[in-house]
mmCIF file of C-alpha atoms in Angstrom:
data_model
loop_
_atom_site.group_PDB
_atom_site.id
_atom_site.type_symbol
_atom_site.label_atom_id
_atom_site.label_comp_id
_atom_site.label_asym_id
_atom_site.label_seq_id
_atom_site.Cartn_x
_atom_site.Cartn_y
_atom_site.Cartn_z
ATOM 1 C CA MET L 8 5.318 -12.367 -21.979
ATOM 2 C CA PRO L 9 2.754 -9.811 -23.167
ATOM 3 C CA LEU L 10 -0.174 -8.797 -21.006
ATOM 4 C CA THR L 11 -3.625 -10.162 -21.667
ATOM 5 C CA ARG L 12 -6.552 -7.866 -22.412
ATOM 6 C CA ASP L 13 -7.811 -8.313 -18.856
ATOM 7 C CA GLN L 14 -4.395 -7.423 -17.463
ATOM 8 C CA MET L 15 -4.190 -4.359 -19.716
ATOM 9 C CA ALA L 16 -7.639 -3.293 -18.520
ATOM 10 C CA ASP L 17 -6.454 -3.734 -14.910
ATOM 11 C CA VAL L 18 -3.345 -1.650 -15.601
ATOM 12 C CA LYS L 19 -5.450 1.127 -17.124
ATOM 13 C CA LEU L 20 -7.821 1.042 -14.152
ATOM 14 C CA ILE L 21 -4.922 1.218 -11.702
ATOM 15 C CA LYS L 22 -3.375 4.110 -13.629
ATOM 16 C CA GLN L 23 -6.702 5.959 -13.666
ATOM 17 C CA THR L 24 -7.179 5.384 -9.930
ATOM 18 C CA ILE L 25 -3.701 6.703 -9.153
ATOM 19 C CA GLU L 26 -4.290 9.777 -11.307
ATOM 20 C CA GLU L 27 -7.586 10.435 -9.519
ATOM 21 C CA LEU L 28 -5.977 10.061 -6.104
ATOM 22 C CA LEU L 29 -3.141 12.408 -6.999
ATOM 23 C CA SER L 30 -5.606 15.019 -8.223
ATOM 24 C CA ASP L 31 -7.705 14.768 -5.044
ATOM 25 C CA ASP L 32 -6.751 17.534 -2.600
ATOM 26 C CA LYS L 33 -8.201 15.625 0.357
ATOM 27 C CA PHE L 34 -6.048 12.602 -0.431
ATOM 28 C CA LEU L 35 -2.943 14.754 -0.825
ATOM 29 C CA THR L 36 -3.708 16.523 2.451
ATOM 30 C CA LEU L 37 -4.102 13.188 4.210
ATOM 31 C CA ILE L 38 -0.772 11.935 2.863
ATOM 32 C CA SER L 39 0.900 15.229 3.755
ATOM 33 C CA ASN L 40 -0.447 15.061 7.317
ATOM 34 C CA LYS L 41 0.779 11.497 7.723
ATOM 35 C CA ILE L 42 4.253 12.509 6.570
ATOM 36 C CA GLU L 43 4.286 15.469 8.961
ATOM 37 C CA GLN L 44 3.242 13.201 11.814
ATOM 38 C CA LYS L 45 6.118 10.865 11.064
ATOM 39 C CA LEU L 46 8.569 13.750 10.861
ATOM 40 C CA GLY L 47 7.133 15.245 14.018
ATOM 41 C CA ILE L 48 8.026 12.100 15.880
ATOM 42 C CA LYS L 49 11.622 12.416 14.741
ATOM 43 C CA GLU L 50 11.718 16.081 15.725
ATOM 44 C CA SER L 51 10.348 15.217 19.162
ATOM 45 C CA GLN L 52 12.976 12.534 19.609
ATOM 46 C CA GLN L 53 15.722 14.989 18.654
ATOM 47 C CA LYS L 54 14.360 17.528 21.133
ATOM 48 C CA MET L 55 14.335 14.873 23.859
ATOM 49 C CA VAL L 56 17.976 14.020 23.153
ATOM 50 C CA GLU L 57 18.889 17.713 23.320
ATOM 51 C CA LEU L 58 17.013 18.092 26.606
ATOM 52 C CA GLU L 59 18.780 15.047 28.052
ATOM 53 C CA LYS L 60 22.129 16.598 27.103
ATOM 54 C CA GLN L 61 21.100 19.836 28.800
ATOM 55 C CA ILE L 62 20.146 17.895 31.934
ATOM 56 C CA VAL L 63 23.566 16.234 31.983
ATOM 57 C CA ASP L 64 25.261 19.620 31.529
ATOM 58 C CA LEU L 65 23.186 21.109 34.352
ATOM 59 C CA ARG L 66 24.079 18.213 36.649
ATOM 60 C CA HIS L 67 27.779 18.748 35.903
ATOM 61 C CA ALA L 68 27.423 22.468 36.610
ATOM 62 C CA LYS L 69 25.561 21.730 39.862
ATOM 63 C CA ASN L 70 28.261 19.281 40.979
ATOM 64 C CA LYS L 71 30.983 21.806 40.177
ATOM 65 C CA LEU L 72 29.179 24.527 42.119
ATOM 66 C CA GLU L 73 28.727 22.189 45.083
ATOM 67 C CA CYS L 74 32.444 21.343 45.027
ATOM 68 C CA ASP L 75 33.366 25.030 44.813
ATOM 69 C CA LEU L 76 30.995 25.805 47.688
ATOM 70 C CA GLU L 77 32.592 23.096 49.846
ATOM 71 C CA LYS L 78 36.019 24.658 49.246
ATOM 72 C CA PHE L 79 34.824 27.977 50.686
ATOM 73 C CA GLN L 80 33.272 26.456 53.809
#
């Protein structure tokens, strides 16, 4: 079903608005910052997982050292 004149006018207006937004540096900066924020959250979560693994490794090392120390006493 073909678009009416009003619908075509709406499509043109939407297209023009999108083109204006994409040419606006402030808009692009805002979008870029939002994306970086989202990615930053993922990076922080990955760092937390790595730190938790390091904590587990340190606990294992501590337990091993304590066992070794008990053997020498």
